PDB file of C-alpha atoms in Angstrom:
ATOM      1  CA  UNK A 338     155.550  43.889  71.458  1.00 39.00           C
ATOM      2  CA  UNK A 339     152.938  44.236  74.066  1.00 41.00           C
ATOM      3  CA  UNK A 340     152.548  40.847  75.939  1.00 39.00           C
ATOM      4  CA  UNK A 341     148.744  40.255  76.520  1.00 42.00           C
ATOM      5  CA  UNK A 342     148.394  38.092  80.376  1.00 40.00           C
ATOM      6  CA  UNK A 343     146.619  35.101  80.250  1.00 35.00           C
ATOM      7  CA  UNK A 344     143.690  35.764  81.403  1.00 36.00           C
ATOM      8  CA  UNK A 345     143.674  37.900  77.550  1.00 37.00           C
ATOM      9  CA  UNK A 346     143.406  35.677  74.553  1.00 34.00           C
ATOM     10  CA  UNK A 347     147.053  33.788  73.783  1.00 30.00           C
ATOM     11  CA  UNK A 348     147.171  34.764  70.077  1.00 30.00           C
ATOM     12  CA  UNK A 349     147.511  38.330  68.680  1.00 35.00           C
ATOM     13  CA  UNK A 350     146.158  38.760  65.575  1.00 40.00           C
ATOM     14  CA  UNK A 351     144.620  41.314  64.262  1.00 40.00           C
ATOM     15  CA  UNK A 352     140.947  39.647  64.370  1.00 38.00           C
ATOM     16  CA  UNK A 353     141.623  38.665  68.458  1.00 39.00           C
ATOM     17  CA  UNK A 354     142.045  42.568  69.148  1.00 45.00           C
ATOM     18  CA  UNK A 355     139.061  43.342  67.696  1.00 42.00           C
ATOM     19  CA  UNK A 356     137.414  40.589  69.842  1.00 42.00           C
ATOM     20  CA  UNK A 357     138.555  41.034  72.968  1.00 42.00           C
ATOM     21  CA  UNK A 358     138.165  44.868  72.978  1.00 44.00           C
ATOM     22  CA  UNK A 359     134.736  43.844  73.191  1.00 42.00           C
ATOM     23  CA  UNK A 360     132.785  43.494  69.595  1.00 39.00           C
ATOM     24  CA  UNK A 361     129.285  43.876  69.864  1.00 35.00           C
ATOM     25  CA  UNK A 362     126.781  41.143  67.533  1.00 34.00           C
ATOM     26  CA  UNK A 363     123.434  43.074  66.969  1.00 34.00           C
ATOM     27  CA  UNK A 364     120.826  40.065  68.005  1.00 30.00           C
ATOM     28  CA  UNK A 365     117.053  40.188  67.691  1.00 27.00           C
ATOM     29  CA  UNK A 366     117.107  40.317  71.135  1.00 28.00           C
ATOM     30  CA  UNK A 367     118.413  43.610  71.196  1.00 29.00           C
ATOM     31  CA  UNK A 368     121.347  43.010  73.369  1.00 29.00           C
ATOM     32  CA  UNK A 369     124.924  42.681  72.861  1.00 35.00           C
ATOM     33  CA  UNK A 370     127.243  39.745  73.123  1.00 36.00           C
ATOM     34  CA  UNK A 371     130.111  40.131  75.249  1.00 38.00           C
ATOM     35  CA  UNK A 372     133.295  39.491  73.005  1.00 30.00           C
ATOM     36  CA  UNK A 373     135.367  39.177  75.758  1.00 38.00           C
ATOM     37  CA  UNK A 374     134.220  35.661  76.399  1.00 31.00           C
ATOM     38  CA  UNK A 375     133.883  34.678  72.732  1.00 25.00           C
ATOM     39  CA  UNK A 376     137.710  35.811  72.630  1.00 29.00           C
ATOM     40  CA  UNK A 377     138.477  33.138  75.154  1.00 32.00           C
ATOM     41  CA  UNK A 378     136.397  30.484  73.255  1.00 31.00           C
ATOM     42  CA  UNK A 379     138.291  31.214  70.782  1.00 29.00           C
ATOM     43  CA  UNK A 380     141.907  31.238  71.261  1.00 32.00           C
ATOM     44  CA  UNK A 381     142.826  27.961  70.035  1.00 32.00           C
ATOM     45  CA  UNK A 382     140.664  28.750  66.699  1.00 33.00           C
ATOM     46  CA  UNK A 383     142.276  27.628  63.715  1.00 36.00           C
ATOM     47  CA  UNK A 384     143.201  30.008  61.144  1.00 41.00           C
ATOM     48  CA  UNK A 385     140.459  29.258  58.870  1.00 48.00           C
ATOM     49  CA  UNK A 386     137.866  29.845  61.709  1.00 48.00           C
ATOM     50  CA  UNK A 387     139.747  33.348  62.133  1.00 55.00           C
ATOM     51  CA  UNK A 388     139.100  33.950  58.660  1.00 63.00           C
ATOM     52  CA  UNK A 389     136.043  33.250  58.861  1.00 62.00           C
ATOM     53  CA  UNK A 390     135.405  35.364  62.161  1.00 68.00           C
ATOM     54  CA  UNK A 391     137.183  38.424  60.818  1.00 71.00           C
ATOM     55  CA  UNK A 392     134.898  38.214  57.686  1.00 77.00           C
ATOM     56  CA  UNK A 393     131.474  37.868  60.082  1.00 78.00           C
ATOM     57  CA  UNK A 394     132.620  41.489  61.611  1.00 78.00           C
ATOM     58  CA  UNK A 395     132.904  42.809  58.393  1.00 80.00           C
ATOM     59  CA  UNK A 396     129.404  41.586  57.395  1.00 83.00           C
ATOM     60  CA  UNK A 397     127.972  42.906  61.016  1.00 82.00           C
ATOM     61  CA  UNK A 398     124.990  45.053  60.716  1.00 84.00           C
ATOM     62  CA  UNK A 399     125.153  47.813  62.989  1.00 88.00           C
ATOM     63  CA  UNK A 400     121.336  49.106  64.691  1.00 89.00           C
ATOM     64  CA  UNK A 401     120.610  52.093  62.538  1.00 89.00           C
ATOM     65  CA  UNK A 402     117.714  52.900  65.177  1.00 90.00           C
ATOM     66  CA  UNK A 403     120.670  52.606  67.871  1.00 93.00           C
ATOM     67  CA  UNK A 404     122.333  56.052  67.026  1.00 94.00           C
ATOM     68  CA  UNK A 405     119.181  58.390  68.419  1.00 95.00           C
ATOM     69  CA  UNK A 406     119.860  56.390  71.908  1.00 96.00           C
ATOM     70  CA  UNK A 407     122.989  55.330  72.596  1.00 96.00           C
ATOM     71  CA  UNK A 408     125.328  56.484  70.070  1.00 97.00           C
ATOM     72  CA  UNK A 409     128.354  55.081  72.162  1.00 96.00           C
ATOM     73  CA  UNK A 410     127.191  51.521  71.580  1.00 94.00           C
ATOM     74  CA  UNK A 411     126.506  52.881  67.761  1.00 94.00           C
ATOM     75  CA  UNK A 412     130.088  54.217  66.633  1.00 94.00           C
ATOM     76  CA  UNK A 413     131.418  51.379  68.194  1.00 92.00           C
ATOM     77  CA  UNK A 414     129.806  48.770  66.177  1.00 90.00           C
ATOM     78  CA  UNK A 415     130.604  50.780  62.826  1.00 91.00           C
ATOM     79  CA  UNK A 416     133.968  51.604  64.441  1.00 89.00           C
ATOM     80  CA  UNK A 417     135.122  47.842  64.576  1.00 85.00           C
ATOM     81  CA  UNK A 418     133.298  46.865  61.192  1.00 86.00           C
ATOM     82  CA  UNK A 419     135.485  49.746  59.250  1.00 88.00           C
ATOM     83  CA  UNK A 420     138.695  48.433  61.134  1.00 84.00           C
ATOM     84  CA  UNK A 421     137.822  44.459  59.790  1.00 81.00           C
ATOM     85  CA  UNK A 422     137.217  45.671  56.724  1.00 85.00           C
ATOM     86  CA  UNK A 423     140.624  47.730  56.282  1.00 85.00           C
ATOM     87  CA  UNK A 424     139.619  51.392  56.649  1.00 90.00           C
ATOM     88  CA  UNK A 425     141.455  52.681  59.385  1.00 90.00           C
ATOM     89  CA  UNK A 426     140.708  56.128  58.889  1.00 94.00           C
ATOM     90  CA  UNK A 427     137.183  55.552  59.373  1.00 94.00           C
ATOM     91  CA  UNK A 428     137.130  52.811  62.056  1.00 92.00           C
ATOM     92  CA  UNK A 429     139.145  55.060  64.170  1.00 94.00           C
ATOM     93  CA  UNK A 430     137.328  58.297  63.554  1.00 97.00           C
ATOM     94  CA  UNK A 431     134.110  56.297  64.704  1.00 95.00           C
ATOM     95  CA  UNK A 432     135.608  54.267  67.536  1.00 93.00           C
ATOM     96  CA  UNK A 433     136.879  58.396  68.562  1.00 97.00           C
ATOM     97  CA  UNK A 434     133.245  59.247  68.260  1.00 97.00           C
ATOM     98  CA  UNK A 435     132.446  56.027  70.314  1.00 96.00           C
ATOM     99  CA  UNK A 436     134.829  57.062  73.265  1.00 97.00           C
ATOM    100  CA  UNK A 437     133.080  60.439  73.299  1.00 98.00           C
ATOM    101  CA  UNK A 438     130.096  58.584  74.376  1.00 98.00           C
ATOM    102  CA  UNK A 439     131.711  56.649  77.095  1.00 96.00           C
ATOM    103  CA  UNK A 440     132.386  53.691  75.214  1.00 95.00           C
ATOM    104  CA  UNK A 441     135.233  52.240  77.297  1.00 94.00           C
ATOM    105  CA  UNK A 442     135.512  48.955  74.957  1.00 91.00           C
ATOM    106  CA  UNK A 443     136.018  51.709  72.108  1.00 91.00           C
ATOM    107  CA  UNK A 444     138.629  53.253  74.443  1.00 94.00           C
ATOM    108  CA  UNK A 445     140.319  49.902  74.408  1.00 91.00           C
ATOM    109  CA  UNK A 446     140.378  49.056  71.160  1.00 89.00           C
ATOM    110  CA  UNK A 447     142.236  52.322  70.299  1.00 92.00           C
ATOM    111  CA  UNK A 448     144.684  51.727  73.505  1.00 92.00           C
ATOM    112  CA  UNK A 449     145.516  48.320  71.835  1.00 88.00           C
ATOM    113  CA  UNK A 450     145.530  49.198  68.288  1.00 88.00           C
ATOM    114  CA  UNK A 451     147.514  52.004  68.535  1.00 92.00           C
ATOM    115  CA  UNK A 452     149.982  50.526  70.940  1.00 92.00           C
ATOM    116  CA  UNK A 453     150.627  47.342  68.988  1.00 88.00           C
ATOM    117  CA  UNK A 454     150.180  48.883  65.408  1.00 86.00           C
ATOM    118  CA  UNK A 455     147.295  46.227  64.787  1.00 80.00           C
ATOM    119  CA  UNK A 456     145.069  48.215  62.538  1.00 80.00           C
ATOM    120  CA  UNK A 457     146.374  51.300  63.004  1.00 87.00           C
ATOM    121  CA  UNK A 458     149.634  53.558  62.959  1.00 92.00           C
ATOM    122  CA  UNK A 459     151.775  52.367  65.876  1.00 94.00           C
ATOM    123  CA  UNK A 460     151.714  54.866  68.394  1.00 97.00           C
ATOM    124  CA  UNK A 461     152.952  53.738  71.913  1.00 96.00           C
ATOM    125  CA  UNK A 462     152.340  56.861  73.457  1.00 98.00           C
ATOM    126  CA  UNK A 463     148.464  57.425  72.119  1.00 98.00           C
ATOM    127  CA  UNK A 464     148.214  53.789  72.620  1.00 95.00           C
ATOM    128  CA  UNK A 465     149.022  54.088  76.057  1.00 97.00           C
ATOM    129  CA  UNK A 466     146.360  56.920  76.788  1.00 98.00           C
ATOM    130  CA  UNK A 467     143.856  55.580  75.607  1.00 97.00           C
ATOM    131  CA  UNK A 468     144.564  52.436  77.569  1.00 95.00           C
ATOM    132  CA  UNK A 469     144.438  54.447  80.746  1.00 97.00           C
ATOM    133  CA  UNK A 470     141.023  55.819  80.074  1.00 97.00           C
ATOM    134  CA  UNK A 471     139.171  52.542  78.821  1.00 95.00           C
ATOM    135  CA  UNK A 472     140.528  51.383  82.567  1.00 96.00           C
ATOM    136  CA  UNK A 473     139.189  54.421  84.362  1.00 97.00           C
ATOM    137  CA  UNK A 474     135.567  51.994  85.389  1.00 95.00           C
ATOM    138  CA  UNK A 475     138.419  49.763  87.342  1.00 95.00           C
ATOM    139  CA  UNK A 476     137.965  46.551  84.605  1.00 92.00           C
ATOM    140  CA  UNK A 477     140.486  43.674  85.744  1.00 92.00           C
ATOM    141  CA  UNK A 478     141.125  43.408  81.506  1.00 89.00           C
ATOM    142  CA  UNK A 479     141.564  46.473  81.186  1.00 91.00           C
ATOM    143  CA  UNK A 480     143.807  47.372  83.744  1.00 94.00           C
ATOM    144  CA  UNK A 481     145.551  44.235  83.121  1.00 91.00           C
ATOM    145  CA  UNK A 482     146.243  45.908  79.369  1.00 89.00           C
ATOM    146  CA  UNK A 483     147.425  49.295  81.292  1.00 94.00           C
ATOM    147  CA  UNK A 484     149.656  47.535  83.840  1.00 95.00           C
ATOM    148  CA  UNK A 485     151.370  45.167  81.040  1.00 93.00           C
ATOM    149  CA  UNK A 486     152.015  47.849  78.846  1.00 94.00           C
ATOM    150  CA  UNK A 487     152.965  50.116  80.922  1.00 96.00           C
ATOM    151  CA  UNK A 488     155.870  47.932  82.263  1.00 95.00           C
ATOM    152  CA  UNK A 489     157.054  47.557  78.842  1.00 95.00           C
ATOM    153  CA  UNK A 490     157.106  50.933  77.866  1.00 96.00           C
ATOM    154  CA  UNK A 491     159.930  53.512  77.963  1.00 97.00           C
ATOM    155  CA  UNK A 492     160.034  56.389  80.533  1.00 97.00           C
ATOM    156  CA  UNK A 493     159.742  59.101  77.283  1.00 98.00           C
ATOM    157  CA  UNK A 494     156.750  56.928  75.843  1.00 98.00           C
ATOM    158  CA  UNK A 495     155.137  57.044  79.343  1.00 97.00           C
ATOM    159  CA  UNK A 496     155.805  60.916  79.531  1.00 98.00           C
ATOM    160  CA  UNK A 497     154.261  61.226  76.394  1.00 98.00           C
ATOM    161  CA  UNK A 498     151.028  59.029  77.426  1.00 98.00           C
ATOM    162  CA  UNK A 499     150.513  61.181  80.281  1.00 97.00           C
ATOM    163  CA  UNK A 500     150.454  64.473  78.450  1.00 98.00           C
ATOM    164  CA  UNK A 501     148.137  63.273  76.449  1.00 98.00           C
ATOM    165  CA  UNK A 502     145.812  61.825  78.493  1.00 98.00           C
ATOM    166  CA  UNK A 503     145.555  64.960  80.546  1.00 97.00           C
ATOM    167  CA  UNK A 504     144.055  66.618  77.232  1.00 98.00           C
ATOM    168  CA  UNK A 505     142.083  63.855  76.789  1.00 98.00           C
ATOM    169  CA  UNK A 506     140.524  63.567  80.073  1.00 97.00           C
ATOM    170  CA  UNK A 507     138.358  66.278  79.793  1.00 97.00           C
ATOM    171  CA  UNK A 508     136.493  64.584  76.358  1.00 98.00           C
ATOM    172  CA  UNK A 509     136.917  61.080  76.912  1.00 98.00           C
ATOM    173  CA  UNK A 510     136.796  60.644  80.898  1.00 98.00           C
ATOM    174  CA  UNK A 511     133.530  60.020  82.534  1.00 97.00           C
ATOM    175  CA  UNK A 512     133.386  63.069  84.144  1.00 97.00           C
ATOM    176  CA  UNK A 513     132.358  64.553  80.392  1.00 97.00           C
ATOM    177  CA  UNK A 514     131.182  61.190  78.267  1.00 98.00           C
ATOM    178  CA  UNK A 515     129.458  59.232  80.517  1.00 97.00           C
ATOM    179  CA  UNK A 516     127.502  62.065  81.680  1.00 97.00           C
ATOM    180  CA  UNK A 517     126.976  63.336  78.184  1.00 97.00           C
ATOM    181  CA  UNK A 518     125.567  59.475  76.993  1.00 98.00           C
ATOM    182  CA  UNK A 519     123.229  59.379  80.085  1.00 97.00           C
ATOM    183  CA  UNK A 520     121.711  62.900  79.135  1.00 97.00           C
ATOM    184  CA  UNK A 521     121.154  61.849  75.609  1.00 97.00           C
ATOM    185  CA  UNK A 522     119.863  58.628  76.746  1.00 97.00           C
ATOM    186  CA  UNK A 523     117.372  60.189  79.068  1.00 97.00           C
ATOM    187  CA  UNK A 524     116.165  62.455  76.970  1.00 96.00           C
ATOM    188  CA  UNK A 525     115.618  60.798  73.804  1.00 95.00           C
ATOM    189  CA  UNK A 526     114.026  57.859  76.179  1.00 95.00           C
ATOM    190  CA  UNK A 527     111.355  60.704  77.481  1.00 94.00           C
ATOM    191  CA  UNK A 528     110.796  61.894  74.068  1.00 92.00           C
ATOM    192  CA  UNK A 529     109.508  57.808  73.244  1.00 91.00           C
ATOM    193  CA  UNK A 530     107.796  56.949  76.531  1.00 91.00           C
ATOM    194  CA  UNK A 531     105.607  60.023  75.990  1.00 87.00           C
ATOM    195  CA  UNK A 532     103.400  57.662  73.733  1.00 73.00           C
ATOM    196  CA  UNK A 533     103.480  54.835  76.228  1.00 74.00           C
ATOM    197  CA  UNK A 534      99.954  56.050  78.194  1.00 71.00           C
ATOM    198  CA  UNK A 535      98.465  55.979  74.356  1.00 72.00           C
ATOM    199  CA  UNK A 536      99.326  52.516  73.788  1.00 74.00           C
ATOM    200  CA  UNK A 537     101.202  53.362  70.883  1.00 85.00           C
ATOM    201  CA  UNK A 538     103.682  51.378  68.789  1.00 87.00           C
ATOM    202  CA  UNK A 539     107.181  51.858  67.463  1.00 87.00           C
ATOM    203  CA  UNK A 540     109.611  51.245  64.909  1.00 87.00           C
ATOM    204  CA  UNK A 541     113.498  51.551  65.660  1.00 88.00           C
ATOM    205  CA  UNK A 542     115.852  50.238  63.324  1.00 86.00           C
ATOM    206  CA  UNK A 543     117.431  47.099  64.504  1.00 85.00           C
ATOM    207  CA  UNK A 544     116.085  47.416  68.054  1.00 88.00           C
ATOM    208  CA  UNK A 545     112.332  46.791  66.861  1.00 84.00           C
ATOM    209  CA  UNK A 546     113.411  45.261  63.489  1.00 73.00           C
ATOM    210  CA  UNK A 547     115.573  44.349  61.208  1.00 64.00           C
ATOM    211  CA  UNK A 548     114.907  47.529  59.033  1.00 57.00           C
ATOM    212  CA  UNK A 549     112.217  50.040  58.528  1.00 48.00           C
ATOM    213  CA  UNK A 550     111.012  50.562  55.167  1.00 48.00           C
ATOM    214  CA  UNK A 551     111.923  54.007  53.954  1.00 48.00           C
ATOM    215  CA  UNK A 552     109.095  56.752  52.577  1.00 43.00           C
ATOM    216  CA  UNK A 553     108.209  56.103  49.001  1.00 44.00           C
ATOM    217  CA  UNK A 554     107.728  59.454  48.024  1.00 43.00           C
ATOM    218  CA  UNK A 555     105.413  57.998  45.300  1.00 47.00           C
ATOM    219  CA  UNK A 556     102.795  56.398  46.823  1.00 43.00           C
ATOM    220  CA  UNK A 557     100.431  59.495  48.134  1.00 44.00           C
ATOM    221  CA  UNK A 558      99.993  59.789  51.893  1.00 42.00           C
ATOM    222  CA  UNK A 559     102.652  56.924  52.620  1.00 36.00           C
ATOM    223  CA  UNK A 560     102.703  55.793  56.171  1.00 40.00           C
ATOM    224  CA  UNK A 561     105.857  54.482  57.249  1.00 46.00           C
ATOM    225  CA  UNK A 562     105.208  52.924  60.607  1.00 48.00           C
ATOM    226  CA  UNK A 563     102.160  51.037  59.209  1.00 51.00           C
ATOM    227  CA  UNK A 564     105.303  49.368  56.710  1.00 56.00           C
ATOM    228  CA  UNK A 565     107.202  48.647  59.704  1.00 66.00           C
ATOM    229  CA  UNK A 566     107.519  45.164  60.198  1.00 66.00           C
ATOM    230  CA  UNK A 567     107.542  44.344  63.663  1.00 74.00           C
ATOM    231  CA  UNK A 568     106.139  47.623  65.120  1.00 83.00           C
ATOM    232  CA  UNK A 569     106.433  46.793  69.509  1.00 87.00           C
ATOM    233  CA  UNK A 570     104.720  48.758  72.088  1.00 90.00           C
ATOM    234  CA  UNK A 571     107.024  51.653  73.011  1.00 91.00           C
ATOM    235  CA  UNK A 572     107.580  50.045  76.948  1.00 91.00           C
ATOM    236  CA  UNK A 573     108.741  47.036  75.217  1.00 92.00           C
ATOM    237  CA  UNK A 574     111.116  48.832  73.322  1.00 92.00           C
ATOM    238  CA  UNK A 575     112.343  51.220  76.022  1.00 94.00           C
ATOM    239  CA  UNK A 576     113.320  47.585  77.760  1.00 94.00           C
ATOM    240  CA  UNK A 577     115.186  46.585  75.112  1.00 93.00           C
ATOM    241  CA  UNK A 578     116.942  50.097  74.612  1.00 95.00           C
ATOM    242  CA  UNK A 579     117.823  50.328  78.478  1.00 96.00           C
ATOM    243  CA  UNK A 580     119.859  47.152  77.985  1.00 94.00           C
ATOM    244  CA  UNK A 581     122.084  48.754  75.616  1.00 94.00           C
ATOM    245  CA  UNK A 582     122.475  51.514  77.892  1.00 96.00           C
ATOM    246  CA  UNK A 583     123.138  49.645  80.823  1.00 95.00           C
ATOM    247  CA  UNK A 584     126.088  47.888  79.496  1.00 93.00           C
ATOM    248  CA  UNK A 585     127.433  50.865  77.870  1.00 95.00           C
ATOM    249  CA  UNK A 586     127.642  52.585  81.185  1.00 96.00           C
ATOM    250  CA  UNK A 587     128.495  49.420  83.318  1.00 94.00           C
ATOM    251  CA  UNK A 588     130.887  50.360  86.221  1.00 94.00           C
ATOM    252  CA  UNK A 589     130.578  53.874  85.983  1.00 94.00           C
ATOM    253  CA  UNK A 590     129.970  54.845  90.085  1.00 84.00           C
ATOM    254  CA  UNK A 591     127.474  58.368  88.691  1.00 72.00           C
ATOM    255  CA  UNK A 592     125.519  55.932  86.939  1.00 67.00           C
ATOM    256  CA  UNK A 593     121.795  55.108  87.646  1.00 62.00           C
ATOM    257  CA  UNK A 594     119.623  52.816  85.819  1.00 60.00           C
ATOM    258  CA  UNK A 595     116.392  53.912  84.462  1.00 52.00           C
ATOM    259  CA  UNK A 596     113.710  51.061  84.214  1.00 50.00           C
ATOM    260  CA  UNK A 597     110.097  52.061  83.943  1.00 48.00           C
ATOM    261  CA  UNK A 598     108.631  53.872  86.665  1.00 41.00           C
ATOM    262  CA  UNK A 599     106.602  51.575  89.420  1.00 42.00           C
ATOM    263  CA  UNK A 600     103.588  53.042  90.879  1.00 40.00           C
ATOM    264  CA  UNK A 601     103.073  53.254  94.409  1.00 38.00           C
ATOM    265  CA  UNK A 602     100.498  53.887  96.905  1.00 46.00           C
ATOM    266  CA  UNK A 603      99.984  57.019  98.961  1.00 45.00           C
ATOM    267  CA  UNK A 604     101.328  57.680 102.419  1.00 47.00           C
ATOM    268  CA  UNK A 605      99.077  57.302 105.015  1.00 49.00           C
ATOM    269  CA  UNK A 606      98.246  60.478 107.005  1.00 46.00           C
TER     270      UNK A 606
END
């Protein structure tokens, strides 16, 4: 049994890993809450108030809008709703796609769940792996995790982990995701800033609004961004999007905030 430090949660349920890997609430706001404090808040919850936290992830509505941006922060959101809801296949195929885009809470979650059996198969070894990778951004939680289970593990499990991790490196390391999510991210951000100049408005699914009404292939010439509720200006947007990024990247060393471009004024000759 892995013992989590204090500075972790003190109770090990099921509904605690999923907090303290870092479960993401989708506000209007369009940021995400860090679960890593709510854990805390919560450690002494009665079981009830468990309950009733483990049902709240299952009812969490994921950003649609989110995927085109920063899938990372995506798969991980439907990743941990699947696991609360008891499909392990799919939680950890999405939390999998989730590490792929440098989703280090995603990571986590996996090193944990594996490693303890919470959720999914018990596998020490995989557990351990993946627990080395979430702490490649140096996170004192995360490397807590590593250290502690580490120390309990056996000398073939730890052979094992490291095997492993040196085939996952190359997929789930920084070096590959993190790069890959900051691509996407700058890209798809250029594609929706190209609009900006025009004044134009946007609609993104959970970002802008709560939904955006699909085409009604019956109504001639339908319009679907004049349904939108809630259409923003597309800098307004890009703000909120950026957050999302930012904190999916957070502590990566190669990684450079975007923010809107400042004009300046020219040299003097």
């Amino acid at each position: 049994m892995l013992v989590m430090p204090k500075m972790w949660v003190r109770k090990a349920s099921f509904f605690y890993l999923l907090m303290v890997g870092g479960m993401a609430s989708a506000h209007a706001s369009g940021t995400w809450q860090d679960a890593r404090s709510v854990a805390s808040s919560l450690a002494d919850a009665k079981t009830a108030k468990s309950d009733q936290g483990l049902a709240d992830l299952q009812q969490t509505n994921c950003p649609a809008g989110l995927e085109r941006f920063v899938p990372g922060s995506y798969y991980y959101c439907v990743g941990v709703r699947d696991l609360a809801r008891n499909e392990p296949e799919n939680g950890a195929a999405m939390l999998k796609t989730a590490a792929g885009w440098g989703n280090k809470s995603a990571q986590y979650l996996l090193g944990v769940s594996y490693y303890r059996g919470a959720g999914l198969p018990m596998d020490r070894a995989q557990g351990l792996a993946w627990l080395e990778l979430a702490a490649e951004r140096k996170d004192p939680t995360y490397i807590a995790a590593l250290q502690e289970a580490m120390r309990e593990a056996t000398p073939d499990e730890q052979a094992k982990a490291s095997t492993l991790w040196q085939s996952m490196v190359s997929t789930y390391g920084d070096s590959h995701a993190a790069r890959r999510a900051e691509r996407r991210y700058r890209h798809e951000r250029d594609v929706l800033m190209q609009n900006e100049v025009y004044g134009s408005k946007v609609c993104i699914a959970g970002i802008t609004s709560v939904d955006v009404a699909r085409a009604d292939p019956r109504v001639p010439d339908y319009d679907s961004e004049s349904q939108c509720r809630n259409a923003q200006p597309v800098a307004l947007a890009a703000a909120k999007l950026d957050t999302f990024e930012d904190q999916l990247l957070e502590g990566w060393s190669g990684h450079v905030s975007v923010g809107q471009l400042q004009q300046v004024s020219s040299p003097r000759n």
